[in-house]
Coordinates of C-alpha atoms and ligand atoms in Angstrom, one line a residue:
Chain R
X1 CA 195.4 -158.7 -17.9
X2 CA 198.5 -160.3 -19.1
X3 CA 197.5 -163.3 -16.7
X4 CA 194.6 -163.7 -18.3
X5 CA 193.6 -167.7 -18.2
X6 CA 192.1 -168.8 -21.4
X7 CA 192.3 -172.1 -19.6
X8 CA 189.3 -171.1 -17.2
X9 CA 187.5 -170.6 -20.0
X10 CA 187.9 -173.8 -22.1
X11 CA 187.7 -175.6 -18.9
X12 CA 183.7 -174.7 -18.4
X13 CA 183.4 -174.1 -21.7
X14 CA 181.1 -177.6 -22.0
X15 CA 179.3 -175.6 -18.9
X16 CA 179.2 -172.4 -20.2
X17 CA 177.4 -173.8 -23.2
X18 CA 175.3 -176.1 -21.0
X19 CA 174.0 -172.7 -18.9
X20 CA 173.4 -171.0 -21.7
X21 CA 171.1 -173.4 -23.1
X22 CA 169.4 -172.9 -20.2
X23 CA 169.5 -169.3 -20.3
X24 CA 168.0 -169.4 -23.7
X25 CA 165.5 -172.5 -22.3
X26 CA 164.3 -170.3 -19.1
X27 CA 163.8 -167.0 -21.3
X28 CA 161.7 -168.8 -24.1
X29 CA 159.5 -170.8 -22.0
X30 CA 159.2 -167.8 -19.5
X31 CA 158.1 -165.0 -22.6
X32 CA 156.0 -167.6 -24.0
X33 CA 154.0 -168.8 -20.8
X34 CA 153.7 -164.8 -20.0
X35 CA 152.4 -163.5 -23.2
X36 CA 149.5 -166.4 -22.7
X37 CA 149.1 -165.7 -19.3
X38 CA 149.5 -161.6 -20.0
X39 CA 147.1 -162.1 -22.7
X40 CA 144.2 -163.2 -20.1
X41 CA 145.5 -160.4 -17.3
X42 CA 145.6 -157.8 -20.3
X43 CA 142.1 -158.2 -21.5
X44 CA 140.7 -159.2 -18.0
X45 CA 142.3 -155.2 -17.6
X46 CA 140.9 -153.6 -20.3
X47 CA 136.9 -155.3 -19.2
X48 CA 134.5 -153.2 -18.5
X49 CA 133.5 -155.6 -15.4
X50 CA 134.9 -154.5 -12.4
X51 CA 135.1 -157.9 -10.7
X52 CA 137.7 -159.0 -13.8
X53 CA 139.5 -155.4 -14.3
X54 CA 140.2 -155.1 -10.4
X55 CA 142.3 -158.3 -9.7
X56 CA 144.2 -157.9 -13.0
X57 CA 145.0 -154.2 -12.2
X58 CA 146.3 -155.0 -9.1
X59 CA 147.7 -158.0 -10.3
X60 CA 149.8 -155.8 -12.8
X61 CA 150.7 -153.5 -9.8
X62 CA 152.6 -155.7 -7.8
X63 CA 154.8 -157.8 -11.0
X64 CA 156.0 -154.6 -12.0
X65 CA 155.9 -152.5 -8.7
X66 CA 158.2 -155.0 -6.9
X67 CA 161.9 -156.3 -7.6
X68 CA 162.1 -159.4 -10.1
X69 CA 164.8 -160.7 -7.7
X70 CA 162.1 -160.9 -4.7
X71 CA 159.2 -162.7 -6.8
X72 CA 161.9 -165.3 -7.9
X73 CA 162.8 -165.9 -4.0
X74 CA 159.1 -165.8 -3.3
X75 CA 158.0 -168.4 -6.1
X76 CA 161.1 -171.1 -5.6
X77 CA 161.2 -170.9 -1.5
X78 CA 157.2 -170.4 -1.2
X79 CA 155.3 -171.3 -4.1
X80 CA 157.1 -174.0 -6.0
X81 CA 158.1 -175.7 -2.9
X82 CA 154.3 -176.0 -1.7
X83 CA 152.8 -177.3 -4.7
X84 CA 155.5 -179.6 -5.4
X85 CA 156.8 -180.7 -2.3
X86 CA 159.9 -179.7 -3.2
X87 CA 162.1 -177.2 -4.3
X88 CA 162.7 -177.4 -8.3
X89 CA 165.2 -174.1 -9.4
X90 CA 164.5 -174.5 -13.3
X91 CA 160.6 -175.1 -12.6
X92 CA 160.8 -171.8 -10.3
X93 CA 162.6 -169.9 -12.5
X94 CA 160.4 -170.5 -15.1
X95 CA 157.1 -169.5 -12.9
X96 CA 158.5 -166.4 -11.8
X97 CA 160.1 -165.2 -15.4
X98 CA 156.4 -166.2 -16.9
X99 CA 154.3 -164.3 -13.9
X100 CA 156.8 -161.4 -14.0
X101 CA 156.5 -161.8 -17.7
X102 CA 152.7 -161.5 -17.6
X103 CA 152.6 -158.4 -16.0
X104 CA 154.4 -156.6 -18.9
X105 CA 152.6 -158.3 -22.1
X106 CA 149.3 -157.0 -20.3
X107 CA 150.7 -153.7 -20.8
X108 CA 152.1 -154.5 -24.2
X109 CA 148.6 -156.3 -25.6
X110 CA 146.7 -152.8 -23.8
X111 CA 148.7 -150.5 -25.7
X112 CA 148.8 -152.2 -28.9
X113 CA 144.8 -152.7 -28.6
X114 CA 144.2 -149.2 -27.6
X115 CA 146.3 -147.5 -30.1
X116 CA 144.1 -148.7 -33.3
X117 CA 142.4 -146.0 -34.3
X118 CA 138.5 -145.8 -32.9
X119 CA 136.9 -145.7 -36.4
X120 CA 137.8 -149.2 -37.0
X121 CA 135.9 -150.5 -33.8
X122 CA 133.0 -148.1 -35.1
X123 CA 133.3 -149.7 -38.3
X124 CA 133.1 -153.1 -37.4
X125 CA 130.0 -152.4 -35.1
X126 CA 128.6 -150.8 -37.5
X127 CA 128.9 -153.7 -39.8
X128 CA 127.2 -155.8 -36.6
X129 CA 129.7 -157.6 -35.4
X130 CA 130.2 -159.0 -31.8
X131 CA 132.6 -157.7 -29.6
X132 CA 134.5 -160.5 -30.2
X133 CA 134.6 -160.7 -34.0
X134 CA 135.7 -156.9 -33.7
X135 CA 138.4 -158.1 -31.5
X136 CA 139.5 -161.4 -33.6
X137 CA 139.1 -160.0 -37.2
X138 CA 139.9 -156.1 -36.7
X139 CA 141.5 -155.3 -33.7
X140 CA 143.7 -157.9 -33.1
X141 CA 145.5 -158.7 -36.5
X142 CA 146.5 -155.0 -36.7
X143 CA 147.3 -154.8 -33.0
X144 CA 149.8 -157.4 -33.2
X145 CA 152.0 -156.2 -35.8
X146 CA 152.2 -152.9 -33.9
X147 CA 153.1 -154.9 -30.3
X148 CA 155.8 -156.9 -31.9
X149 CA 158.9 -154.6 -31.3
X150 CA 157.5 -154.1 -27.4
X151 CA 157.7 -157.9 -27.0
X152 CA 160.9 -157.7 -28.7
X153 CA 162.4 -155.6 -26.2
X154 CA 160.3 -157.5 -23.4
X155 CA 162.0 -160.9 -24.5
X156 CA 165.7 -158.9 -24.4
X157 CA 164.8 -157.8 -21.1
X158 CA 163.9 -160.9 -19.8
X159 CA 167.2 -162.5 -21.2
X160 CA 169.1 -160.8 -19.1
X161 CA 166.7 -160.4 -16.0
X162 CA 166.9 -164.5 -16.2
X163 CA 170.1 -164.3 -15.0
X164 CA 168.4 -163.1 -11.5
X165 CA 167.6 -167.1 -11.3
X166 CA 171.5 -167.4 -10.7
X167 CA 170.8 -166.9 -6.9
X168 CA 168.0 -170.0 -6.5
X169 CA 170.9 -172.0 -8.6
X170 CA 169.3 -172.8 -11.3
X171 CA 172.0 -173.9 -13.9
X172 CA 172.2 -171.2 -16.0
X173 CA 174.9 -169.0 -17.6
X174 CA 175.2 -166.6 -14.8
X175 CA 175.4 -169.6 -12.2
X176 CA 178.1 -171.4 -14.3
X177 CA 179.6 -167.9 -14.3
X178 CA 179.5 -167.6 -10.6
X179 CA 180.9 -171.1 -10.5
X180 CA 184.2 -170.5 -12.1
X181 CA 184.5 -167.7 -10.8
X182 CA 184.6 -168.5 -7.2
X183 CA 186.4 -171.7 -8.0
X184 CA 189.6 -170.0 -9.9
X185 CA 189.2 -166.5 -7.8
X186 CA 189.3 -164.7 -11.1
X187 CA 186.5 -162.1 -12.3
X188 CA 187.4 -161.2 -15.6
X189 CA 187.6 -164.6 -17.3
X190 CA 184.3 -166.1 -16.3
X191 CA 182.0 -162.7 -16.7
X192 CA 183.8 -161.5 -19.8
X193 CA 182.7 -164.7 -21.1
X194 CA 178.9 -164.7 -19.9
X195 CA 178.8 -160.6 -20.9
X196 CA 179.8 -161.9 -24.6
X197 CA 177.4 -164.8 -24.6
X198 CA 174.6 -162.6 -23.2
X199 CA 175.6 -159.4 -25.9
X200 CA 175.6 -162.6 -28.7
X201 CA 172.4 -163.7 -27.4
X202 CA 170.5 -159.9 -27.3
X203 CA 172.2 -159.0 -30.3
X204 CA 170.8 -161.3 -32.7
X205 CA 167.5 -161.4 -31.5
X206 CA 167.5 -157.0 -31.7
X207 CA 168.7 -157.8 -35.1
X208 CA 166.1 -160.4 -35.7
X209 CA 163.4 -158.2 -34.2
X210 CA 164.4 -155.1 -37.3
X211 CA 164.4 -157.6 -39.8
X212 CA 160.6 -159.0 -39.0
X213 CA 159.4 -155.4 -38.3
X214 CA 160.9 -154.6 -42.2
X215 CA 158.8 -157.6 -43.1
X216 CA 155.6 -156.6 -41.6
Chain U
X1 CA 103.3 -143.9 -44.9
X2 CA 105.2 -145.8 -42.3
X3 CA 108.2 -144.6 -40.3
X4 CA 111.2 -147.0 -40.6
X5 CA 112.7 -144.9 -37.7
X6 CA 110.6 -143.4 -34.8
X7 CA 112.3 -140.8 -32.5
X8 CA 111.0 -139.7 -29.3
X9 CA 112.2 -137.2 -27.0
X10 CA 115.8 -138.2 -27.4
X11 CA 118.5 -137.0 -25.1
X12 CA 122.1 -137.2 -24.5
X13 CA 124.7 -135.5 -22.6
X14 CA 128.8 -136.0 -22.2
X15 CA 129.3 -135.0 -18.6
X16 CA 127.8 -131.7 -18.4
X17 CA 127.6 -130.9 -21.8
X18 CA 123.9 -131.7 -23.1
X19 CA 124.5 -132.4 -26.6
X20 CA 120.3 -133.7 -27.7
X21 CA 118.0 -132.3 -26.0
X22 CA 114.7 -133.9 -27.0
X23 CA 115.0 -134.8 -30.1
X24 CA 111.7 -136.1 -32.1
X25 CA 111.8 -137.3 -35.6
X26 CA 109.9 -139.8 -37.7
X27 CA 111.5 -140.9 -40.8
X28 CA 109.6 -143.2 -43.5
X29 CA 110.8 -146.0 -45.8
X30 CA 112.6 -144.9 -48.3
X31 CA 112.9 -141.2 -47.5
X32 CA 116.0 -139.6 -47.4
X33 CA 116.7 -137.0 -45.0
X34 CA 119.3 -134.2 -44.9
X35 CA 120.3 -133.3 -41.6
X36 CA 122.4 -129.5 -41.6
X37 CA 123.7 -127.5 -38.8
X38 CA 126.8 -125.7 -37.5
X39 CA 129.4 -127.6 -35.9
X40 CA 129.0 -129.3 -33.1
X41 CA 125.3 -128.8 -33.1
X42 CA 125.1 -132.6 -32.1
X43 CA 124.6 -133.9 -35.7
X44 CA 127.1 -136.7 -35.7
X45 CA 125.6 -137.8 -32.1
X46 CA 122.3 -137.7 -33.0
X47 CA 123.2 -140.3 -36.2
X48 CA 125.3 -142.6 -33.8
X49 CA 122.6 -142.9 -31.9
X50 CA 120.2 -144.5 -34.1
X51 CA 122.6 -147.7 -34.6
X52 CA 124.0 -147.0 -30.8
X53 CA 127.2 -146.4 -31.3
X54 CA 126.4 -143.6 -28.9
X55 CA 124.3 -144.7 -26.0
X56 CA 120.9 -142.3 -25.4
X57 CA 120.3 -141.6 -21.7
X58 CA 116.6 -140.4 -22.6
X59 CA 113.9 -141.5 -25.1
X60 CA 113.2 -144.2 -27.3
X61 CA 114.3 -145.2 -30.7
X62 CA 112.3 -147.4 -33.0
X63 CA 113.9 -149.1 -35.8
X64 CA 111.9 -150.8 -37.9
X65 CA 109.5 -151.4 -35.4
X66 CA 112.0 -152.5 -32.5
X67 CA 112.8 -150.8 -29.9
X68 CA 116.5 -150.1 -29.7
X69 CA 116.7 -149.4 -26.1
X70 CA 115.1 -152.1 -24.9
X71 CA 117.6 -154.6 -23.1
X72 CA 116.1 -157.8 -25.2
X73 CA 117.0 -156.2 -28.3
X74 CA 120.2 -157.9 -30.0
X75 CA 122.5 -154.7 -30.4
X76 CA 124.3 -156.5 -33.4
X77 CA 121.2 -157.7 -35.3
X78 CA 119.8 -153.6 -35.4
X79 CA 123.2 -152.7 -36.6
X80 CA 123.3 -155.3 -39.4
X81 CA 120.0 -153.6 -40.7
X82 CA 121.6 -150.4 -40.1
X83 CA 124.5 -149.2 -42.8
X84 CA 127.0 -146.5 -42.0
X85 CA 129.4 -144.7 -43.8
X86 CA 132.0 -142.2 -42.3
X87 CA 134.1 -139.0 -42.5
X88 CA 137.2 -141.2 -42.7
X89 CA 136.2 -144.2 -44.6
X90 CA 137.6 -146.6 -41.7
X91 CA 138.3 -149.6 -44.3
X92 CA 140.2 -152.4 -42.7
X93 CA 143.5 -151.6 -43.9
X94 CA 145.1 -155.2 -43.4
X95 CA 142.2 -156.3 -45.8
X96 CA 141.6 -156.4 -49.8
X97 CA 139.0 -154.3 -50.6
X98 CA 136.9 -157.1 -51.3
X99 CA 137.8 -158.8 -48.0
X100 CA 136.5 -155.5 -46.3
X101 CA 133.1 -156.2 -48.2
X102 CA 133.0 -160.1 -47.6
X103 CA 134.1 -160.1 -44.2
X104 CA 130.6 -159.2 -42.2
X105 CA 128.3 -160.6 -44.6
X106 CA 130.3 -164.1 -43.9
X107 CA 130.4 -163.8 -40.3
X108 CA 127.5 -161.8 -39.2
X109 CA 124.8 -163.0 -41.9
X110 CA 127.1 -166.4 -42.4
X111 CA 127.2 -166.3 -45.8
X112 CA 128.8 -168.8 -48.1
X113 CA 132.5 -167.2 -49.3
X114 CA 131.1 -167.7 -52.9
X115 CA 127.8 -166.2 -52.1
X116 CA 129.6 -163.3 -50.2
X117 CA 132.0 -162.8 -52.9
X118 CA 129.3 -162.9 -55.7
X119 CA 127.3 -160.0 -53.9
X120 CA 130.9 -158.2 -53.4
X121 CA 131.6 -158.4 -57.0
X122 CA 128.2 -156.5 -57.5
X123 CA 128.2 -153.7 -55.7
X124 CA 131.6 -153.1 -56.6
X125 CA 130.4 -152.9 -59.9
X126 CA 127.5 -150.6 -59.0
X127 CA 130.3 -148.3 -57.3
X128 CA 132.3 -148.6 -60.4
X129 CA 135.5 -150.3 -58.6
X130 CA 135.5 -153.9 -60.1
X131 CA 139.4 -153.1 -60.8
X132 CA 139.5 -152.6 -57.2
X133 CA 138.8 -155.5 -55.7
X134 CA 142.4 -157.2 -54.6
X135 CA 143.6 -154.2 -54.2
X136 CA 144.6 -152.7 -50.3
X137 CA 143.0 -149.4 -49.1
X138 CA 145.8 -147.7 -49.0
X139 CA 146.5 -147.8 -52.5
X140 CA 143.4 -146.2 -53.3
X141 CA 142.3 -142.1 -53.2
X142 CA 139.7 -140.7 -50.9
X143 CA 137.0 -141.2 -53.6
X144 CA 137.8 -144.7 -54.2
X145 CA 137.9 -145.3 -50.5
X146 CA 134.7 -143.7 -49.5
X147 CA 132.8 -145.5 -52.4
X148 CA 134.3 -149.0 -51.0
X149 CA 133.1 -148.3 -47.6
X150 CA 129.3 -147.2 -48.7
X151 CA 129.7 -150.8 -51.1
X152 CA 130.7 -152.7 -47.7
X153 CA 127.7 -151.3 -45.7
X154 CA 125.5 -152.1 -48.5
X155 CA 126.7 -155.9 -48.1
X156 CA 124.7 -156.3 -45.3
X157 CA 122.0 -155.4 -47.2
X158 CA 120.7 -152.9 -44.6
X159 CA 117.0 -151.8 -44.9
X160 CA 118.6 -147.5 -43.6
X161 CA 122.0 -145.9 -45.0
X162 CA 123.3 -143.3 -42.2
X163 CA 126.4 -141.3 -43.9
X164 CA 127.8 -138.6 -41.8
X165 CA 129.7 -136.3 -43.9
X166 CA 130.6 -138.8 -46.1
X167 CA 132.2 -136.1 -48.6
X168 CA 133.9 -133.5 -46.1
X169 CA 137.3 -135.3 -46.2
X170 CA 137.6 -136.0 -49.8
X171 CA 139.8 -133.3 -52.6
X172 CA 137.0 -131.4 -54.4
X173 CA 137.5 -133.4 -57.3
X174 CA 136.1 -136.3 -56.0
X175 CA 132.6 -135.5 -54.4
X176 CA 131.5 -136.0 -57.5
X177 CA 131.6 -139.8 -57.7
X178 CA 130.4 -140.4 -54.4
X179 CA 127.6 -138.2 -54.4
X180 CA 126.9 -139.8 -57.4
X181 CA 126.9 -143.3 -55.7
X182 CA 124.5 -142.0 -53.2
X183 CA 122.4 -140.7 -55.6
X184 CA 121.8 -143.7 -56.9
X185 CA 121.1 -145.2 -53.9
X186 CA 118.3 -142.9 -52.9
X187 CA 116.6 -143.4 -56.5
X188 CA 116.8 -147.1 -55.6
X189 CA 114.7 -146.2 -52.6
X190 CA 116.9 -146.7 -49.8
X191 CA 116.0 -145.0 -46.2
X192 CA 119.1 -142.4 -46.3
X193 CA 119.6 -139.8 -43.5
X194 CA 122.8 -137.8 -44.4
X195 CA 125.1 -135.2 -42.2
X196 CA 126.3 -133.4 -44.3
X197 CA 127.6 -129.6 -45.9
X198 CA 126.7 -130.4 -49.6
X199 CA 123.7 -128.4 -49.9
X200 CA 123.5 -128.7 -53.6
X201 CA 122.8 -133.1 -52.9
X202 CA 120.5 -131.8 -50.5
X203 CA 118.0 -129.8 -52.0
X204 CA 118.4 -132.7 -55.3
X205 CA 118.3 -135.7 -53.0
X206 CA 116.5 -134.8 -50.0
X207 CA 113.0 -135.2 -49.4
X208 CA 113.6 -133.4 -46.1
X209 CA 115.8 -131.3 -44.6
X210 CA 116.4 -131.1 -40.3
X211 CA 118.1 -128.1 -39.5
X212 CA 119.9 -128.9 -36.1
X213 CA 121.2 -126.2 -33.4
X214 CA 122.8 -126.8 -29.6
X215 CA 121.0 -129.9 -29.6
X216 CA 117.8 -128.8 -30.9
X217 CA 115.7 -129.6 -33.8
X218 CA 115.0 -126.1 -35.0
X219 CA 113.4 -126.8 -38.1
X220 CA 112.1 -129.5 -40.3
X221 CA 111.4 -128.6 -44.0
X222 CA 111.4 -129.7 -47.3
X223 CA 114.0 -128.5 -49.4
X224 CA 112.5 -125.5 -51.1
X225 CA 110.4 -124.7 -48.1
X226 CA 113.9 -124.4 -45.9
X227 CA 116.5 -123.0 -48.6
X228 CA 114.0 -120.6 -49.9
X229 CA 111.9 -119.5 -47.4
X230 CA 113.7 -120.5 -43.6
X231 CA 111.6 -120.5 -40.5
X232 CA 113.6 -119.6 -38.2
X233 CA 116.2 -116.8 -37.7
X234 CA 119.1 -118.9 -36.8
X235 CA 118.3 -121.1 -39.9
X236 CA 118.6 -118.2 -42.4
X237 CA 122.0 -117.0 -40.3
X238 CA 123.4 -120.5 -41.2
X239 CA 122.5 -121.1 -44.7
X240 CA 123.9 -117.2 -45.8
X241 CA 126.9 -118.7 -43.9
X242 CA 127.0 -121.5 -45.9
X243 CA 125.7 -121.2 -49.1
Ligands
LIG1 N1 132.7 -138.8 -27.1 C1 132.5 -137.5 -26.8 N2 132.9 -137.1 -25.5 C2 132.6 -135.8 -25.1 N3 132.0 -134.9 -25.9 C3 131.7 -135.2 -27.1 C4 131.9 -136.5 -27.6 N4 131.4 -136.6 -28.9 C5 130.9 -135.4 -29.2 N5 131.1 -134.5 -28.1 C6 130.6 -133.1 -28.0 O1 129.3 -133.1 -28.4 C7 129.0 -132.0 -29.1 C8 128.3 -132.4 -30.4 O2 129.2 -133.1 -31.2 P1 128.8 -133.7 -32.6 O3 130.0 -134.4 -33.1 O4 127.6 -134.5 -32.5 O5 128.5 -132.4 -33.5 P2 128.4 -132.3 -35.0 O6 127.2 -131.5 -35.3 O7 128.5 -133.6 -35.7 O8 129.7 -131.4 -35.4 P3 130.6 -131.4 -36.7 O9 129.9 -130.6 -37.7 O10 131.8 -130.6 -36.2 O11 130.9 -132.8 -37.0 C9 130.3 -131.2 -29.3 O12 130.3 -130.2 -28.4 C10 131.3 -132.3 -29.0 O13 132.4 -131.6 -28.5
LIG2 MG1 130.0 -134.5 -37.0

């Protein structure tokens, strides 16, 4: 360790910052995108028509029954690539985070739906309200406080699963990482770097996350 | 007289277990009727079914002169004729207390807020909880709660009150004040039918009493006729229990 280059380091530094912008870029837009797309996949799940429950079970089967790393190389090399014509690494990294994503919140809304108590469904039918004012003034509003810490630890996860994106070169932290690394030969100096950014990123958001759940 | 509810060979069964078995009742505006039994004698089931929170899978329900069952009847609009009050209260516990009265009256009958608020205000004065209003459910005791919950059904200004065991979860101390409330109610003329164990509001309150057993209607009495002198064996085997 005592040749250990700071110099690596404050050379990408403007590119370490760059990727991680990215990082955080890739990671917002990709939990955001899937908690809107999970949110249709989650109640299309919990229908009681088959025709909707079906796709959206199996739908959920394969995003979390298959490696993230695959369903990035399946969205930049075959998706992306047919519907734009080209390949686009940030625009497929994005899909793939979001779809992945998706699969997950479905889960998340599920749980946090099904674990408010029956009498307050009972209630609000009783009181004659739709299915859907049940859902929007009853359900919901105390679902949601209970799924935040799951999307909490969804968007950690997906921080550093974003780093999977490294290998369609999209110009994140891990690629900038990869970078120096195989430019200099060195290990430690690039990846201690992106482990810290990464641990800095996670960190505060985990400490974010405790401080809204004390608010709630 | 005319019956406000019409029961006719009612059934219902979870999986295997047949929980009514032909169950036929007539109940007239503003009677109130005490329904009794040992536990799980189908009580609960047979009240959830008269606003559907438990679907029949035989018979016919009338309410009011619809027919429940049949598939042009608006589910919602029976239930917003239909109050209920619970075991556990089940106020909305991310709303004020008068929120939990407002909130149907606003969105199912589409009141005005100021109209909803007004007839909010009221009947949290009848239930003797004006104080109450801002406050959160949580803050209040079980007494407190239930009587919010029967002012909230009473919102929607339902033409039948179904409690069932509205007092059973509530410290001793506090039966009192929402048997009182109910009391009240029935005076006013309300179509009550009640589940319930307090056979002291039942002999005061009801006009008559159905005695329930595996599913069965054993009995149908009035008070005096089925406290004093029971029908059936299995009745008078239950009330020694009980009383
Ligand atoms: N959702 C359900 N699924 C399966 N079985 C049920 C369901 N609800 C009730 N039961 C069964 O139906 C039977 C009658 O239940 P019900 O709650 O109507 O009885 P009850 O007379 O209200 O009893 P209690 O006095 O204990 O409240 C019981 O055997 C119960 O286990
Ligand atoms: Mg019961």
């Amino acid at each position: 360790m005592a040749d250990f280059r700071f110099d690596i380091i404050w050379d990408y530094f403007p590119l370490f910052m760059r990727g991680t912008l990215y990082t955080i870029g890739i990671s917002v837009s990709g939990i955001i995108l899937g908690s809107i797309l999970g949110l249709l996949i989650g109640f299309g799940n919990m229908s009681s028509r088959w025709y909707l429950r079906l796709p959206m079970r199996g739908y959920i089967h394969f995003f979390r029954g298959t490696p993230l790393l695959l369903q990035i190389l399946i969205v930049h090399y075959g998706v992306v690539y047919n519907v734009l014509g080209t390949t686009d690494a940030i625009v497929a990294a994005i899909v793939a985070l979001a779809l992945n994503a998706a699969a997950y919140t479905a889960e998340i809304y599920r749980a946090g739906i099904q674990s408010i108590d029956r009498g307050q469904s009972e209630a609000a039918k009783s009181l004659g309200m739709t299915h859907f004012q049940m859902m929007r003034y009853i359900i919901v509003p105390q679902a949601v406080k209970r799924m935040i810490p799951a999307f909490g630890n969804e968007f950690i996860v997906l921080i550093k699963d974003s780093s999977l994106v490294a290998v369609i070169a999209a110009p994140e932290l891990m690629y900038w990482s990869r970078a120096a690394s195989s430019q200099y030969g060195k290990i430690w100096e690039p990846y201690l770097t992106a482990a810290v950014i990464y641990l800095f990123l996670t960190y505060s958001l985990n400490k974010l996350l405790i401080y809204l759940e004390r608010k709630m | 007289m005319d019956a406000i509810i019409q029961v006719k060979d009612l059934s219902k069964s979870f999986g295997p277990n047949v929980v009514l078995s032909d169950i036929d009742i007539e109940i007239n505006r503003q009677e109130v009727v005490v329904v009794v039994g040992p536990s799980g004698s189908g009580k609960s089931t047979f009240l959830r079914c008269l606003n559907l929170l438990e679907m029949p899978e035989r018979g016919e329900i009338t309410i009011d002169g619809r027919p429940l069952l049949d598939k042009h009847t608006r589910i919602e609009e029976i239930r917003a004729e239909v109050g209920m009050v619970f075991q556990h209260f089940n106020l909305f516990p991310h709303m004020s207390v008068i929120d939990n009265i407002m909130l149907s009256p606003m969105k199912v009958r589409k009141r005005s807020p100021e109209q909803a608020r007004k007839k909010g205000m009221e009947l949290l004065g009848k239930v003797g909880l004006t104080d109450k209003a801002e406050a959160y459910p949580s803050s209040l005791s079980g007494g407190q709660a239930q009587r919010v919950a029967i002012a909230r059904a009473l919102a929607m200004e339902p033409k039948i009150m179904l409690f069932d065991e509205p007092t059973s979860a509530l410290d001793p101390e506090m039966i009192g004040e929402v048997l009182a409330v109910m009391k009240d109610l029935a005076r006013e003329g309300m179509t009550m039918v009640v589940v319930t164990h307090e056979m002291g509001f039942a002999r005061e309150v009801g006009n008559r009493i159905v005695f329930m057993e595996q599913g069965r209607i054993l009995e149908i009495s009035s008070p005096e006729q089925l406290f004093d002198h029971p029908k059936h064996e299995r009745t008078k085997e239950f009330l020694s229990k009980i009383l």
